[in-house]
């Protein structure tokens, strides 16, 4: 059984909907051999990352940067994981009120340092809320879980 870890900051009803959609996609009934674990960034730690086979990160854009909660997760996990999780498949979604560029750049810098492997371009959900954001987050969760289930990731 493979494990997908979703670490997503969800401080509002809409960001909770995104996290739930990613989880729903990852738990698609056709995916049989993937366990999905969801943790808020302030509750996730190095042991959660060590125990997973892929990670999906979710964050809001806060003042042109990632959420403080996701930054705290990275601050606590970076050095303990630096030599242990190289090559970990990862993906990211950003709920950006503006353009998400600074947020993406910050997360990409940390992921590059950890030597995790991007399995697709980060998903940036920009501007005013759109219900289509839910479908995109669900598809992202499904993609990661299906990749694990099929032995692609």
Coordinates of C-alpha atoms in Angstrom, one line a residue:
X1 CA 0.0 0.0 0.0
X2 CA 1.4 3.4 -1.0
X3 CA 0.7 6.5 1.0
X4 CA -0.1 10.0 -0.3
X5 CA 0.3 12.8 2.2
X6 CA -1.7 16.0 1.7
X7 CA -0.3 18.9 3.7
X8 CA -2.7 21.9 3.0
X9 CA -3.4 25.1 4.8
X10 CA -7.1 25.7 4.8
X11 CA -8.1 28.8 6.9
X12 CA -11.3 29.6 5.1
X13 CA -14.4 27.7 3.9
X14 CA -13.2 27.9 0.3
X15 CA -9.7 26.7 1.0
X16 CA -11.2 23.8 3.1
X17 CA -13.3 23.0 0.0
X18 CA -10.0 22.8 -2.0
X19 CA -8.4 20.5 0.5
X20 CA -11.5 18.3 0.6
X21 CA -11.6 18.2 -3.2
X22 CA -7.9 17.1 -3.4
X23 CA -8.6 14.4 -0.8
X24 CA -11.8 13.3 -2.6
X25 CA -9.8 13.0 -5.9
X26 CA -7.1 11.0 -4.1
X27 CA -9.7 8.7 -2.7
X28 CA -11.4 7.9 -6.0
X29 CA -13.0 4.5 -5.9
X30 CA -10.9 3.2 -8.8
X31 CA -7.7 3.8 -6.7
X32 CA -7.3 0.7 -4.6
X33 CA -3.7 0.6 -3.2
X34 CA -3.2 4.2 -2.0
X35 CA -3.7 5.3 1.6
X36 CA -4.5 9.1 1.8
X37 CA -3.3 11.0 4.9
X38 CA -4.4 14.6 5.4
X39 CA -2.6 16.9 7.8
X40 CA -2.7 20.6 8.4
X41 CA 0.8 22.1 8.1
X42 CA 1.0 22.9 11.8
X43 CA 0.3 19.3 12.7
X44 CA 2.5 17.6 10.0
X45 CA 6.0 16.7 10.8
X46 CA 9.1 14.9 9.4
X47 CA 7.7 11.5 10.5
X48 CA 4.6 12.1 8.2
X49 CA 6.9 12.8 5.2
X50 CA 9.2 9.9 5.9
X51 CA 6.1 7.6 5.9
X52 CA 4.7 8.8 2.6
X53 CA 5.4 7.9 -1.1
X54 CA 4.3 11.3 -2.5
X55 CA 3.2 14.6 -1.1
X56 CA 0.6 17.2 -2.2
X57 CA 1.1 20.7 -0.7
X58 CA -1.6 23.3 -0.6
X59 CA -1.3 26.9 0.5
X60 CA -2.8 30.3 0.3
X61 CA -1.0 33.3 -1.0
X62 CA -0.2 35.5 1.9
X63 CA 1.3 38.9 1.2
X64 CA 3.0 37.4 -1.9
X65 CA 4.3 34.4 0.0
X66 CA 3.2 31.0 1.2
X67 CA 1.1 30.7 4.3
X68 CA 3.0 31.0 7.6
X69 CA 1.6 27.6 8.5
X70 CA 3.3 25.9 5.4
X71 CA 6.5 27.9 6.1
X72 CA 6.4 26.6 9.7
X73 CA 6.1 23.0 8.3
X74 CA 9.1 23.5 6.1
X75 CA 11.1 25.1 8.9
X76 CA 10.5 22.1 11.1
X77 CA 11.0 19.5 8.4
X78 CA 13.7 20.8 6.1
X79 CA 16.9 19.7 7.9
X80 CA 15.5 16.5 9.3
X81 CA 14.4 15.4 5.8
X82 CA 17.2 16.9 3.7
X83 CA 19.1 13.7 3.2
X84 CA 16.2 11.2 3.6
X85 CA 13.5 12.2 1.1
X86 CA 15.4 13.1 -2.0
X87 CA 13.3 12.3 -5.1
X88 CA 10.0 12.4 -3.2
X89 CA 7.2 13.0 -5.8
X90 CA 5.4 16.2 -5.0
X91 CA 2.8 18.6 -6.3
X92 CA 1.4 22.0 -5.2
X93 CA -1.7 24.0 -5.4
X94 CA -1.9 27.7 -4.5
X95 CA -5.0 29.7 -3.8
X96 CA -3.9 33.1 -4.9
X97 CA -5.9 36.2 -4.6
X98 CA -3.4 37.9 -6.9
X99 CA -0.9 36.1 -9.2
X100 CA 0.7 33.5 -6.9
X101 CA 4.2 34.1 -8.4
X102 CA 6.0 34.9 -5.1
X103 CA 4.3 32.0 -3.4
X104 CA 5.2 29.5 -6.2
X105 CA 8.8 30.8 -6.2
X106 CA 9.2 30.4 -2.4
X107 CA 7.8 26.8 -2.4
X108 CA 9.8 25.8 -5.4
X109 CA 13.0 27.1 -3.8
X110 CA 12.5 24.9 -0.7
X111 CA 11.4 21.9 -2.8
X112 CA 14.5 22.3 -4.9
X113 CA 16.7 22.3 -1.8
X114 CA 15.0 19.2 -0.5
X115 CA 15.5 17.6 -4.0
X116 CA 11.9 16.5 -4.2
X117 CA 10.6 15.7 -7.7
X118 CA 7.8 17.8 -9.2
X119 CA 5.3 15.5 -10.9
X120 CA 3.5 18.4 -12.6
X121 CA 3.6 22.2 -12.7
X122 CA 2.2 23.9 -9.6
X123 CA -1.5 24.6 -9.9
X124 CA -2.2 28.3 -9.2
X125 CA -5.9 29.1 -8.6
X126 CA -5.8 32.9 -9.3
X127 CA -8.2 35.8 -8.7
X128 CA -11.8 35.8 -7.5
X129 CA -13.2 32.4 -6.3
X130 CA -14.4 30.2 -9.1
X131 CA -16.2 26.9 -8.6
X132 CA -13.9 25.4 -11.2
X133 CA -11.1 25.6 -8.7
X134 CA -12.8 22.6 -6.9
X135 CA -12.6 20.4 -10.0
X136 CA -8.9 21.4 -10.6
X137 CA -7.9 20.5 -7.0
X138 CA -9.8 17.2 -7.2
X139 CA -8.1 16.3 -10.5
X140 CA -4.7 17.1 -8.9
X141 CA -5.4 14.7 -6.0
X142 CA -6.7 12.0 -8.4
X143 CA -3.6 12.4 -10.6
X144 CA -1.2 11.9 -7.7
X145 CA -3.0 9.0 -6.3
X146 CA -3.5 7.3 -9.7
X147 CA 0.2 7.8 -10.4
X148 CA 1.1 6.0 -7.1
X149 CA -1.5 3.3 -7.6
X150 CA -0.2 2.6 -11.2
X151 CA 3.4 2.6 -10.2
X152 CA 4.2 5.6 -12.3
X153 CA 5.4 7.8 -9.4

